Amino acid sequence: MEYVFVKDSEGYVFKKPVSKVSADEKMISEKEYMKKSGLASYTKEFGHGGARENAGRKQKFTQPLKFQIRVTQEEKDFIAFAREHNLNYKTMMQ
């Protein structure tokens, strides 16, 4: 399918198949199409016709942060004991 670049009566530019061009649309060159659509400056600015490399959201950290809390040795021993014996803190508090 062959495509051509056209400009309508309001000045908007499109790339259309030859069979879809209507009478009120004027055929234009590819250079004019690139200039009017703004694609020429976009490809010129970034050099490769797309968004700049590595654009977009990035993960802040590759791994989640480690949870750290300052406790005494006694508290640390109790936590280790509770984990070892599968103590449920909620049931103990009731």
N, CA and C atoms as an extended XYZ file, in Angstrom:
282
Properties=species:S:1:pos:R:3:atomname:S:1:resname:S:1:resid:I:1 pbc="F F F"
N         0.841       -1.164        0.000 N   MET     1
C         0.000        0.000        0.000 CA  MET     1
C         0.897        1.242        0.000 C   MET     1
N         0.614        2.156       -0.888 N   GLU     2
C         1.429        3.361       -1.033 CA  GLU     2
C         0.824        4.495       -0.202 C   GLU     2
N         1.679        5.198        0.538 N   TYR     3
C         1.247        6.306        1.380 CA  TYR     3
C         1.735        7.633        0.822 C   TYR     3
N         0.947        8.679        1.076 N   VAL     4
C         1.336       10.042        0.693 CA  VAL     4
C         1.088       10.957        1.890 C   VAL     4
N         1.717       12.109        1.864 N   PHE     5
C         1.553       13.089        2.921 CA  PHE     5
C         0.603       14.170        2.428 C   PHE     5
N        -0.407       14.489        3.245 N   VAL     6
C        -1.420       15.458        2.829 CA  VAL     6
C        -1.631       16.508        3.915 C   VAL     6
N        -2.139       17.663        3.462 N   LYS     7
C        -2.491       18.747        4.371 CA  LYS     7
C        -3.948       19.087        4.104 C   LYS     7
N        -4.766       19.140        5.180 N   ASP     8
C        -6.187       19.437        4.967 CA  ASP     8
C        -6.425       20.950        4.957 C   ASP     8
N        -7.688       21.360        4.803 N   SER     9
C        -8.038       22.776        4.676 CA  SER     9
C        -7.731       23.580        5.936 C   SER     9
N        -7.645       22.920        7.086 N   GLU    10
C        -7.339       23.613        8.341 CA  GLU    10
C        -5.850       23.677        8.635 C   GLU    10
N        -5.046       23.019        7.827 N   GLY    11
C        -3.602       23.065        8.003 CA  GLY    11
C        -2.999       21.860        8.711 C   GLY    11
N        -3.828       20.889        9.086 N   TYR    12
C        -3.315       19.684        9.727 CA  TYR    12
C        -2.697       18.759        8.684 C   TYR    12
N        -1.635       18.061        9.078 N   VAL    13
C        -0.946       17.164        8.148 CA  VAL    13
C        -1.131       15.717        8.584 C   VAL    13
N        -1.195       14.825        7.589 N   PHE    14
C        -1.412       13.406        7.836 CA  PHE    14
C        -0.598       12.583        6.853 C   PHE    14
N        -0.373       11.314        7.233 N   LYS    15
C         0.180       10.332        6.307 CA  LYS    15
C        -0.953        9.366        6.028 C   LYS    15
N        -1.387        9.288        4.760 N   LYS    16
C        -2.555        8.484        4.395 CA  LYS    16
C        -2.249        7.601        3.198 C   LYS    16
N        -3.018        6.529        3.061 N   PRO    17
C        -2.924        5.745        1.827 CA  PRO    17
C        -3.486        6.571        0.665 C   PRO    17
N        -2.958        6.361       -0.514 N   VAL    18
C        -3.377        7.113       -1.702 CA  VAL    18
C        -4.879        6.975       -1.926 C   VAL    18
N        -5.438        5.816       -1.646 N   SER    19
C        -6.868        5.580       -1.886 CA  SER    19
C        -7.766        6.383       -0.942 C   SER    19
N        -7.256        6.850        0.176 N   LYS    20
C        -8.068        7.556        1.169 CA  LYS    20
C        -7.982        9.079        1.055 C   LYS    20
N        -7.201        9.606        0.126 N   VAL    21
C        -7.042       11.057       -0.018 CA  VAL    21
C        -8.319       11.646       -0.599 C   VAL    21
N        -8.846       12.693        0.085 N   SER    22
C       -10.074       13.327       -0.411 CA  SER    22
C        -9.730       14.564       -1.252 C   SER    22
N       -10.751       15.152       -1.891 N   ALA    23
C       -10.541       16.258       -2.827 CA  ALA    23
C       -10.074       17.542       -2.136 C   ALA    23
N       -10.476       17.771       -0.888 N   ASP    24
C       -10.099       19.019       -0.215 CA  ASP    24
C        -8.709       18.947        0.435 C   ASP    24
N        -8.009       17.821        0.320 N   GLU    25
C        -6.668       17.675        0.886 CA  GLU    25
C        -5.608       17.881       -0.187 C   GLU    25
N        -4.526       18.562        0.200 N   LYS    26
C        -3.444       18.871       -0.733 CA  LYS    26
C        -2.250       17.973       -0.412 C   LYS    26
N        -1.665       17.351       -1.440 N   MET    27
C        -0.476       16.519       -1.230 CA  MET    27
C         0.725       17.420       -0.976 C   MET    27
N         1.554       17.010       -0.007 N   ILE    28
C         2.765       17.780        0.330 CA  ILE    28
C         3.952       16.829        0.347 C   ILE    28
N         5.155       17.389        0.415 N   SER    29
C         6.360       16.560        0.444 CA  SER    29
C         6.585       16.015        1.855 C   SER    29
N         7.424       14.993        1.934 N   GLU    30
C         7.739       14.401        3.232 CA  GLU    30
C         8.456       15.410        4.122 C   GLU    30
N         9.307       16.228        3.528 N   LYS    31
C        10.044       17.242        4.283 CA  LYS    31
C         9.081       18.250        4.926 C   LYS    31
N         8.101       18.712        4.147 N   GLU    32
C         7.116       19.652        4.679 CA  GLU    32
C         6.274       18.989        5.771 C   GLU    32
N         5.919       17.721        5.558 N   TYR    33
C         5.149       16.974        6.557 CA  TYR    33
C         5.921       16.902        7.876 C   TYR    33
N         7.200       16.558        7.801 N   MET    34
C         8.034       16.444        9.003 CA  MET    34
C         8.109       17.780        9.734 C   MET    34
N         8.238       18.853        8.976 N   LYS    35
C         8.352       20.189        9.564 CA  LYS    35
C         7.046       20.622       10.221 C   LYS    35
N         5.919       20.459        9.520 N   LYS    36
C         4.606       20.887       10.034 CA  LYS    36
C         4.145       20.042       11.221 C   LYS    36
N         4.452       18.754       11.194 N   SER    37
C         4.000       17.870       12.269 CA  SER    37
C         4.876       17.982       13.516 C   SER    37
N         6.073       18.536       13.367 N   GLY    38
C         6.978       18.651       14.506 CA  GLY    38
C         7.898       17.469       14.663 C   GLY    38
N         7.772       16.481       13.794 N   LEU    39
C         8.616       15.291       13.896 CA  LEU    39
C        10.070       15.574       13.532 C   LEU    39
N        10.290       16.584       12.693 N   ALA    40
C        11.661       16.905       12.260 CA  ALA    40
C        12.503       17.349       13.450 C   ALA    40
N        11.954       18.211       14.295 N   SER    41
C        12.729       18.688       15.445 CA  SER    41
C        12.908       17.582       16.469 C   SER    41
N        11.931       16.700       16.569 N   TYR    42
C        12.015       15.593       17.518 CA  TYR    42
C        13.134       14.645       17.138 C   TYR    42
N        13.227       14.272       15.866 N   THR    43
C        14.274       13.353       15.440 CA  THR    43
C        15.631       14.034       15.439 C   THR    43
N        15.659       15.332       15.158 N   LYS    44
C        16.919       16.068       15.150 CA  LYS    44
C        17.482       16.161       16.562 C   LYS    44
N        16.602       16.431       17.520 N   GLU    45
C        17.035       16.637       18.897 CA  GLU    45
C        17.601       15.369       19.515 C   GLU    45
N        16.955       14.227       19.278 N   PHE    46
C        17.379       13.005       19.915 CA  PHE    46
C        18.179       12.088       19.001 C   PHE    46
N        18.213       12.371       17.749 N   GLY    47
C        19.076       11.653       16.836 CA  GLY    47
C        18.578       10.310       16.343 C   GLY    47
N        17.678        9.659       17.055 N   HIS    48
C        17.268        8.339       16.609 CA  HIS    48
C        15.763        8.186       16.515 C   HIS    48
N        15.021        9.254       16.525 N   GLY    49
C        13.599        9.205       16.231 CA  GLY    49
C        12.721        8.712       17.355 C   GLY    49
N        13.202        8.721       18.579 N   GLY    50
C        12.374        8.283       19.698 CA  GLY    50
C        12.720        9.070       20.932 C   GLY    50
N        12.134        8.677       22.039 N   ALA    51
C        12.451        9.332       23.306 CA  ALA    51
C        13.898        9.039       23.651 C   ALA    51
N        14.473        9.886       24.448 N   ARG    52
C        15.887        9.683       24.762 CA  ARG    52
C        16.090        8.363       25.499 C   ARG    52
N        17.284        7.859       25.447 N   GLU    53
C        17.606        6.568       26.006 CA  GLU    53
C        17.356        6.555       27.509 C   GLU    53
N        16.837        5.459       28.017 N   ASN    54
C        16.539        5.255       29.441 CA  ASN    54
C        15.527        6.250       30.001 C   ASN    54
N        14.659        6.793       29.161 N   ALA    55
C        13.628        7.713       29.634 CA  ALA    55
C        12.541        6.918       30.343 C   ALA    55
N        11.896        7.514       31.301 N   GLY    56
C        10.795        6.868       31.996 CA  GLY    56
C        11.087        6.675       33.466 C   GLY    56
N        10.135        6.105       34.157 N   ARG    57
C        10.281        5.902       35.597 CA  ARG    57
C        11.290        4.804       35.875 C   ARG    57
N        12.033        5.007       36.930 N   LYS    58
C        13.029        4.023       37.326 CA  LYS    58
C        12.779        3.616       38.770 C   LYS    58
N        13.192        2.424       39.098 N   GLN    59
C        13.093        1.988       40.476 CA  GLN    59
C        14.068        2.787       41.313 C   GLN    59
N        13.626        3.209       42.465 N   LYS    60
C        14.496        3.976       43.354 CA  LYS    60
C        15.627        3.087       43.870 C   LYS    60
N        15.281        1.877       44.282 N   PHE    61
C        16.278        0.946       44.805 CA  PHE    61
C        16.110       -0.392       44.099 C   PHE    61
N        17.209       -1.081       43.898 N   THR    62
C        17.121       -2.390       43.253 CA  THR    62
C        16.552       -3.423       44.216 C   THR    62
N        16.846       -3.278       45.529 N   GLN    63
C        16.300       -4.177       46.535 CA  GLN    63
C        15.563       -3.351       47.573 C   GLN    63
N        14.535       -3.906       48.187 N   PRO    64
C        13.831       -3.150       49.220 CA  PRO    64
C        14.748       -2.867       50.407 C   PRO    64
N        14.431       -1.826       51.120 N   LEU    65
C        15.249       -1.471       52.277 CA  LEU    65
C        15.122       -2.517       53.373 C   LEU    65
N        16.178       -2.671       54.150 N   LYS    66
C        16.142       -3.586       55.284 CA  LYS    66
C        15.552       -2.840       56.468 C   LYS    66
N        14.678       -3.518       57.202 N   PHE    67
C        14.070       -2.923       58.379 CA  PHE    67
C        15.061       -3.028       59.529 C   PHE    67
N        15.403       -1.903       60.114 N   GLN    68
C        16.357       -1.896       61.220 CA  GLN    68
C        15.722       -1.242       62.431 C   GLN    68
N        15.982       -1.823       63.600 N   ILE    69
C        15.491       -1.258       64.848 CA  ILE    69
C        16.570       -1.461       65.911 C   ILE    69
N        16.750       -0.463       66.746 N   ARG    70
C        17.744       -0.578       67.814 CA  ARG    70
C        17.079       -1.165       69.054 C   ARG    70
N        17.583       -2.294       69.481 N   VAL    71
C        17.038       -2.972       70.658 CA  VAL    71
C        18.177       -3.392       71.571 C   VAL    71
N        17.820       -3.639       72.805 N   THR    72
C        18.829       -4.145       73.752 CA  THR    72
C        19.059       -5.622       73.466 C   THR    72
N        20.111       -6.173       74.044 N   GLN    73
C        20.416       -7.590       73.856 CA  GLN    73
C        19.294       -8.451       74.424 C   GLN    73
N        18.710       -8.008       75.532 N   GLU    74
C        17.606       -8.736       76.152 CA  GLU    74
C        16.392       -8.818       75.215 C   GLU    74
N        16.055       -7.697       74.604 N   GLU    75
C        14.937       -7.650       73.658 CA  GLU    75
C        15.224       -8.503       72.427 C   GLU    75
N        16.453       -8.449       71.972 N   LYS    76
C        16.858       -9.242       70.807 CA  LYS    76
C        16.717      -10.734       71.103 C   LYS    76
N        17.101      -11.126       72.299 N   ASP    77
C        16.977      -12.536       72.692 CA  ASP    77
C        15.512      -12.952       72.752 C   ASP    77
N        14.650      -12.061       73.297 N   PHE    78
C        13.223      -12.374       73.374 CA  PHE    78
C        12.624      -12.532       71.978 C   PHE    78
N        12.974      -11.627       71.062 N   ILE    79
C        12.466      -11.709       69.682 CA  ILE    79
C        12.910      -13.016       69.034 C   ILE    79
N        14.161      -13.389       69.228 N   ALA    80
C        14.671      -14.641       68.672 CA  ALA    80
C        13.917      -15.830       69.260 C   ALA    80
N        13.665      -15.810       70.593 N   PHE    81
C        12.928      -16.878       71.258 CA  PHE    81
C        11.501      -16.967       70.710 C   PHE    81
N        10.838      -15.802       70.551 N   ALA    82
C         9.459      -15.766       70.055 CA  ALA    82
C         9.377      -16.327       68.636 C   ALA    82
N        10.328      -15.997       67.804 N   ARG    83
C        10.339      -16.516       66.431 CA  ARG    83
C        10.588      -18.018       66.417 C   ARG    83
N        11.504      -18.446       67.282 N   GLU    84
C        11.876      -19.851       67.338 CA  GLU    84
C        10.707      -20.728       67.776 C   GLU    84
N         9.898      -20.217       68.709 N   HIS    85
C         8.792      -20.994       69.268 CA  HIS    85
C         7.430      -20.604       68.680 C   HIS    85
N         7.431      -19.820       67.598 N   ASN    86
C         6.206      -19.404       66.898 CA  ASN    86
C         5.172      -18.788       67.835 C   ASN    86
N         5.614      -17.878       68.692 N   LEU    87
C         4.702      -17.202       69.607 CA  LEU    87
C         3.890      -16.173       68.840 C   LEU    87
N         2.593      -16.151       69.112 N   ASN    88
C         1.722      -15.175       68.490 CA  ASN    88
C         1.486      -14.038       69.483 C   ASN    88
N         2.008      -12.891       69.186 N   TYR    89
C         1.958      -11.740       70.097 CA  TYR    89
C         0.523      -11.282       70.355 C   TYR    89
N        -0.330      -11.319       69.347 N   LYS    90
C        -1.724      -10.867       69.490 CA  LYS    90
C        -2.479      -11.731       70.506 C   LYS    90
N        -2.300      -13.058       70.427 N   THR    91
C        -3.003      -13.935       71.377 CA  THR    91
C        -2.439      -13.777       72.777 C   THR    91
N        -1.171      -13.526       72.898 N   MET    92
C        -0.542      -13.326       74.222 CA  MET    92
C        -1.082      -12.069       74.893 C   MET    92
N        -1.335      -11.014       74.107 N   MET    93
C        -1.809       -9.745       74.666 CA  MET    93
C        -3.262       -9.842       75.117 C   MET    93
N        -4.024      -10.791       74.593 N   GLN    94
C        -5.418      -10.935       75.023 CA  GLN    94
C        -5.422      -11.738       76.260 C   GLN    94
